mmCIF file with all atom_site columns, C-alpha atoms in Angstrom:
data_model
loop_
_atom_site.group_PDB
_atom_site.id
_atom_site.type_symbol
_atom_site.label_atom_id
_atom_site.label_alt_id
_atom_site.label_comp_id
_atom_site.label_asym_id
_atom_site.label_entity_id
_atom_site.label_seq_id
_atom_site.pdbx_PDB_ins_code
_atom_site.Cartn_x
_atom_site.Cartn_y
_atom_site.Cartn_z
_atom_site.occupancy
_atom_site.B_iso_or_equiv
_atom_site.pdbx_formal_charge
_atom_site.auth_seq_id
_atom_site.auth_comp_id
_atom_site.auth_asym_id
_atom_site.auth_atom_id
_atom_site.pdbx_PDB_model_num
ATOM 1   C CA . UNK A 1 1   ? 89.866 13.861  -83.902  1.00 90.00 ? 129 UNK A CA 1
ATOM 2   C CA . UNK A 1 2   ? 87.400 11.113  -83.044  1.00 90.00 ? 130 UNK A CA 1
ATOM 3   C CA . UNK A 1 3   ? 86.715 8.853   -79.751  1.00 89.00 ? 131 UNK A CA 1
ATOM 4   C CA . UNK A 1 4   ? 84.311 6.033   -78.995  1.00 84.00 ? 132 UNK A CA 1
ATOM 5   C CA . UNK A 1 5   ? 83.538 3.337   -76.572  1.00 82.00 ? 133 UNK A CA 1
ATOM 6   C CA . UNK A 1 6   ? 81.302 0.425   -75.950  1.00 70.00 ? 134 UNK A CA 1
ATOM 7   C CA . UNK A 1 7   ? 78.128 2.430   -75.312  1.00 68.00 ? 135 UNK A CA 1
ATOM 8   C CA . UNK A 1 8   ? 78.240 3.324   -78.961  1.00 64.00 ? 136 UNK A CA 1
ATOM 9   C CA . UNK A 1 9   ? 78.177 0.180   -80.668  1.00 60.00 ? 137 UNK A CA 1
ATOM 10  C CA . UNK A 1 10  ? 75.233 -0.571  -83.619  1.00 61.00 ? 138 UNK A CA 1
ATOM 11  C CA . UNK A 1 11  ? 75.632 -4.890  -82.667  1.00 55.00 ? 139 UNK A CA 1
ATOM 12  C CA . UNK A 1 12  ? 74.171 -6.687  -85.854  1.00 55.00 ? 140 UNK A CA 1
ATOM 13  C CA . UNK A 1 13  ? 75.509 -9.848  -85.816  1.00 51.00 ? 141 UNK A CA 1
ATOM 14  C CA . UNK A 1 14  ? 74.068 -10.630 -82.240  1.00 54.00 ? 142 UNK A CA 1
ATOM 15  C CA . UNK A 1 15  ? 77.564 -10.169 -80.882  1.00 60.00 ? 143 UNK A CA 1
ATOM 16  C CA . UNK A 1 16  ? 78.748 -9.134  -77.352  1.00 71.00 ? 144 UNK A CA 1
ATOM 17  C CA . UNK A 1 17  ? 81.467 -6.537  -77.596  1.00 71.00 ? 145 UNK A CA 1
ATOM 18  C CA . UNK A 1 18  ? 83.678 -5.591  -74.614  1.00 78.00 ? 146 UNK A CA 1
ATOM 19  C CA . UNK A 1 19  ? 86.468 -3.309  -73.986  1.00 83.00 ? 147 UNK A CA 1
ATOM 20  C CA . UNK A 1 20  ? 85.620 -1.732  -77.219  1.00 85.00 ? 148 UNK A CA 1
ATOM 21  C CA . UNK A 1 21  ? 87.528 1.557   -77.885  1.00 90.00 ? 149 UNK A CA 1
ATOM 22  C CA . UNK A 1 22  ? 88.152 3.630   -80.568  1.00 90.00 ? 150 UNK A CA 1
ATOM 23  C CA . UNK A 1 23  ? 90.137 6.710   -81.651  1.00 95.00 ? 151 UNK A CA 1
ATOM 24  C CA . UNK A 1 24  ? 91.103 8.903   -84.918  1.00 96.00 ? 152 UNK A CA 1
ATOM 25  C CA . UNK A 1 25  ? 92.998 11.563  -85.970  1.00 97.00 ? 153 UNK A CA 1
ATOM 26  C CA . UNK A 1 26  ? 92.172 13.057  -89.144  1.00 95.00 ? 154 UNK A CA 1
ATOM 27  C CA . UNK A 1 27  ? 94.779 16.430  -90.185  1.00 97.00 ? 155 UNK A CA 1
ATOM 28  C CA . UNK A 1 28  ? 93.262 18.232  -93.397  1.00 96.00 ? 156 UNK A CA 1
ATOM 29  C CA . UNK A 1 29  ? 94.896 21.108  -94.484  1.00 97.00 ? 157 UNK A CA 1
ATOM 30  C CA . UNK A 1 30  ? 92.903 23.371  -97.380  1.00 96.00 ? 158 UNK A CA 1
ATOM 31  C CA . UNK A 1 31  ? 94.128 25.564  -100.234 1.00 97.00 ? 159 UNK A CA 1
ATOM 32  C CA . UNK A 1 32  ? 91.599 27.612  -101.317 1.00 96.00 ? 160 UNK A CA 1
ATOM 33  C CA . UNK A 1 33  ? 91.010 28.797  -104.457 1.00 96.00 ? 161 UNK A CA 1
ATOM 34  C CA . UNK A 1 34  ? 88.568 31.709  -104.863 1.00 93.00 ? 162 UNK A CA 1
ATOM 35  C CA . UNK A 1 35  ? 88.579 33.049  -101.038 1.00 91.00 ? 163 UNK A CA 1
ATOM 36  C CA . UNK A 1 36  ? 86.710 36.217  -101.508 1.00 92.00 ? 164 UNK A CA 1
ATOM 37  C CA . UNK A 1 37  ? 83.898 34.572  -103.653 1.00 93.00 ? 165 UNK A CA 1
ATOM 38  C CA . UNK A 1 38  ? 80.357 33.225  -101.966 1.00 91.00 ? 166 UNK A CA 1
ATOM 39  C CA . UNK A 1 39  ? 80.993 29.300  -103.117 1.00 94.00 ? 167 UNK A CA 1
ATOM 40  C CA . UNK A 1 40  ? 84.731 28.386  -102.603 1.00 95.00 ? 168 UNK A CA 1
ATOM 41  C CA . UNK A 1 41  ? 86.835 25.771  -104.395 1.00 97.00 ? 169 UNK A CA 1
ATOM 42  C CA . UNK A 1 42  ? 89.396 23.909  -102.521 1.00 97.00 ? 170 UNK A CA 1
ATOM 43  C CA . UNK A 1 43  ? 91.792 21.280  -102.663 1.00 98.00 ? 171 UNK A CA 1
ATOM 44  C CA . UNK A 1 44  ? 93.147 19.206  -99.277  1.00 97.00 ? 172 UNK A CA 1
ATOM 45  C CA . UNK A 1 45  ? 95.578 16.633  -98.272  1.00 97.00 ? 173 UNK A CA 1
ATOM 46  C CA . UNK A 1 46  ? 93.702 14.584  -95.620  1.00 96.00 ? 174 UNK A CA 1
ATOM 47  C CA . UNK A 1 47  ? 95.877 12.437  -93.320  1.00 97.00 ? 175 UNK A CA 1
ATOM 48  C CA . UNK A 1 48  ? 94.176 9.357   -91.438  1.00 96.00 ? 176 UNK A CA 1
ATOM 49  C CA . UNK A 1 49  ? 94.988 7.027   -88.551  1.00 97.00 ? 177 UNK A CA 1
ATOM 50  C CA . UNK A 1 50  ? 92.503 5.094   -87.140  1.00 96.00 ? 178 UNK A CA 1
ATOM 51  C CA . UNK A 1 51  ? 93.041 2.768   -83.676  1.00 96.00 ? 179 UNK A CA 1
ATOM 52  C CA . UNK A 1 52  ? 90.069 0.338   -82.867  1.00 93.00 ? 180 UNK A CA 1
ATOM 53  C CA . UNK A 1 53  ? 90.476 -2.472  -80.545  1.00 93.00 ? 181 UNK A CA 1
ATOM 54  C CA . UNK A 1 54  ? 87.405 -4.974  -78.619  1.00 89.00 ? 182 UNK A CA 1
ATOM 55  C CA . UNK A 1 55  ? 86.634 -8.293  -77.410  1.00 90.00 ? 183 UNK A CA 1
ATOM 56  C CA . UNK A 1 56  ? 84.230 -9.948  -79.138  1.00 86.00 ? 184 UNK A CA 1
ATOM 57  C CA . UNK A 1 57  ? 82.087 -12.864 -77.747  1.00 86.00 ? 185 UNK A CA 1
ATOM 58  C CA . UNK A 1 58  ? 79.832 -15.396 -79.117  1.00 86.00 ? 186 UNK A CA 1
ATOM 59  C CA . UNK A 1 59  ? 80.063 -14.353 -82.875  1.00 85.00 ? 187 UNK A CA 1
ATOM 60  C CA . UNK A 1 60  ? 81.057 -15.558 -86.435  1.00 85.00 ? 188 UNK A CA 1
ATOM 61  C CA . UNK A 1 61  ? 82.707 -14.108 -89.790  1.00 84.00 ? 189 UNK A CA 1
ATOM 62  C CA . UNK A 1 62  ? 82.685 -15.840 -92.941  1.00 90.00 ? 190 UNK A CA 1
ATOM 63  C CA . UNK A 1 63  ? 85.708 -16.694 -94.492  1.00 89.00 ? 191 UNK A CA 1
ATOM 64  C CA . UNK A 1 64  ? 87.623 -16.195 -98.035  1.00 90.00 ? 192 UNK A CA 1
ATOM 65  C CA . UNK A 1 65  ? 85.541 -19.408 -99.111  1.00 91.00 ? 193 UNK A CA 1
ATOM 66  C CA . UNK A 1 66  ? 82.405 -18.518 -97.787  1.00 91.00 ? 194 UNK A CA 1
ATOM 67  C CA . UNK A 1 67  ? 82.094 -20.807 -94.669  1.00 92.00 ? 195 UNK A CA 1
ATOM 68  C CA . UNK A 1 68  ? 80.567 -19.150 -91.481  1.00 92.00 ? 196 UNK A CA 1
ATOM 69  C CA . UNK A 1 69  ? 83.332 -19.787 -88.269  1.00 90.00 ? 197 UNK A CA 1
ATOM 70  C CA . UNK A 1 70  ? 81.838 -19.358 -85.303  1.00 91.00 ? 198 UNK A CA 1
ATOM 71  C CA . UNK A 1 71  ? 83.732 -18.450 -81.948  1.00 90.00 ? 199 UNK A CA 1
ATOM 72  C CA . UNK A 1 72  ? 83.138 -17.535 -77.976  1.00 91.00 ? 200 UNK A CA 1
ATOM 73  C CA . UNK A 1 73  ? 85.909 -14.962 -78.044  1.00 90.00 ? 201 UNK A CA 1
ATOM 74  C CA . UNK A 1 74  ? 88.409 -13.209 -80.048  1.00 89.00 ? 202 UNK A CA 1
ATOM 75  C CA . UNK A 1 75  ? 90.246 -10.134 -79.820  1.00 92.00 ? 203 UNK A CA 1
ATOM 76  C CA . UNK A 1 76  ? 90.258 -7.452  -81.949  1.00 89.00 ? 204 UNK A CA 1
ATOM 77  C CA . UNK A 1 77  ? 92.371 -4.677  -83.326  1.00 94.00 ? 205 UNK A CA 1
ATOM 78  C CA . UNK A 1 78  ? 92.260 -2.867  -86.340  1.00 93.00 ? 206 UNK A CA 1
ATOM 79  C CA . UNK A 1 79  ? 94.402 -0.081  -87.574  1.00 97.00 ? 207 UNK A CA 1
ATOM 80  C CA . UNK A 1 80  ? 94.571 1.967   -90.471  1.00 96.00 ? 208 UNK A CA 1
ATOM 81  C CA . UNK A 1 81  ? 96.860 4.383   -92.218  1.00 96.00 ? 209 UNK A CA 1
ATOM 82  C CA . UNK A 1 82  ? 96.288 6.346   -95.052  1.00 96.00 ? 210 UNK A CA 1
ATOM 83  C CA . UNK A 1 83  ? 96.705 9.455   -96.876  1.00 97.00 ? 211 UNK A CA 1
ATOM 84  C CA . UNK A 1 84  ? 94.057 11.375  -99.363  1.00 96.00 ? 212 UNK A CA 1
ATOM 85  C CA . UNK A 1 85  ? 93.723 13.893  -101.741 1.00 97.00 ? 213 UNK A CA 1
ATOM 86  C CA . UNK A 1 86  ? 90.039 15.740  -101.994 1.00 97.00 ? 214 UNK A CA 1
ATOM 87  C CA . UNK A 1 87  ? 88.770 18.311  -104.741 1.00 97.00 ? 215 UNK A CA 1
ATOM 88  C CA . UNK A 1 88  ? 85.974 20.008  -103.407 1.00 97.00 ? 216 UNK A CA 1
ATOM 89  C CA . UNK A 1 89  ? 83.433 23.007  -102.940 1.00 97.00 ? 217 UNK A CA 1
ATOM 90  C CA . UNK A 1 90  ? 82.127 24.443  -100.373 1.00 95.00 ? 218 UNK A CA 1
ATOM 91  C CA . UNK A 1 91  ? 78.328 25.755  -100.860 1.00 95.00 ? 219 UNK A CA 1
ATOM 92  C CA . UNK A 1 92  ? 76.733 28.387  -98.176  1.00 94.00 ? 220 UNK A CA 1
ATOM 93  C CA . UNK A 1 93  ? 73.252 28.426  -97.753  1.00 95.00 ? 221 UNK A CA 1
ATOM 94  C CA . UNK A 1 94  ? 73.040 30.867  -95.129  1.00 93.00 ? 222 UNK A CA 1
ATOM 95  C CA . UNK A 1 95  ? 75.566 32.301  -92.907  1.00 88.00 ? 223 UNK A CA 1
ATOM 96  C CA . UNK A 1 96  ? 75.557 29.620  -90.626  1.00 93.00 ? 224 UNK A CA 1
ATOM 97  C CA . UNK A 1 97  ? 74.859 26.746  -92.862  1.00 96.00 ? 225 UNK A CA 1
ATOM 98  C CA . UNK A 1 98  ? 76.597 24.751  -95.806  1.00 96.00 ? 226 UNK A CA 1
ATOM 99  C CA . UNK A 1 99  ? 77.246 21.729  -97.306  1.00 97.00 ? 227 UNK A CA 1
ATOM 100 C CA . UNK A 1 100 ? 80.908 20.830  -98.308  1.00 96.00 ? 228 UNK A CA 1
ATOM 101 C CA . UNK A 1 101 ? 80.948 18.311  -101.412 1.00 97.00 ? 229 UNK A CA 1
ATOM 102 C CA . UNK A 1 102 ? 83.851 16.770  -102.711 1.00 96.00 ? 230 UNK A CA 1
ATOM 103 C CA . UNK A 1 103 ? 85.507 13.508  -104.034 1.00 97.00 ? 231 UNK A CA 1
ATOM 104 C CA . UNK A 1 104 ? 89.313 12.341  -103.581 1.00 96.00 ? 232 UNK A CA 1
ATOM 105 C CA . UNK A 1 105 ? 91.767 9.709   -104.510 1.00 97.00 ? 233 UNK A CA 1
ATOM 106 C CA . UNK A 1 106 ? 93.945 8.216   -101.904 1.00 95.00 ? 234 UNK A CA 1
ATOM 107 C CA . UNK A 1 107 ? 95.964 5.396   -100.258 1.00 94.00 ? 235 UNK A CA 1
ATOM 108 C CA . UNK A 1 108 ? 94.590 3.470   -97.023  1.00 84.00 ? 236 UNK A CA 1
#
């Protein structure tokens, strides 16, 4: 799971966001191949939804034919479904440390 809110906002387009919020939920469930061996091999199904909404004032976005539309407000909301499958490995370098690698295929 995943939350945010204005004070986390990277602005690059000189923008000024308000009421910006957003939230996640991201259910993976693992099968594990080799449990009992040092480096495991795994395959997940990842479900994802994904819930953003702002106000944004005084910016621009540049349309399908490449002209630049500037605006004083607009609101925004974004959401996203999708649904993955991941091939992966998890590598431990220590007993508290490791790096999980892997790649997937999936629908969004």
């Amino acid at each position: 799971m995943g939350i945010g809110a204005s004070s986390v906002i990277l602005d690059t387009y000189s923008a000024s966001f308000s009421n910006y919020f957003i939230w996640e939920v991201r259910p993976e469930v693992y099968i594990i191949h080799n449990p009992k061996s040092k480096v495991n091999i795994y395959n997940s199904i990842e479900l994802l939804y994904i819930n953003e909404n702002a106000e944004v004032n005084n910016s621009y976005y540049i349309s399908e034919n490449d002209f630049n539309i500037h605006f004083k407000q607009a609101d925004y909301n974004r959401q996203k479904f999708g649904v993955l499958a991941n091939f992966g490995v998890f590598v431990p370098f220590s007993s508290h440390f490791g790096m999980n690698f892997y790649a997937g295929l999936g629908i969004k």
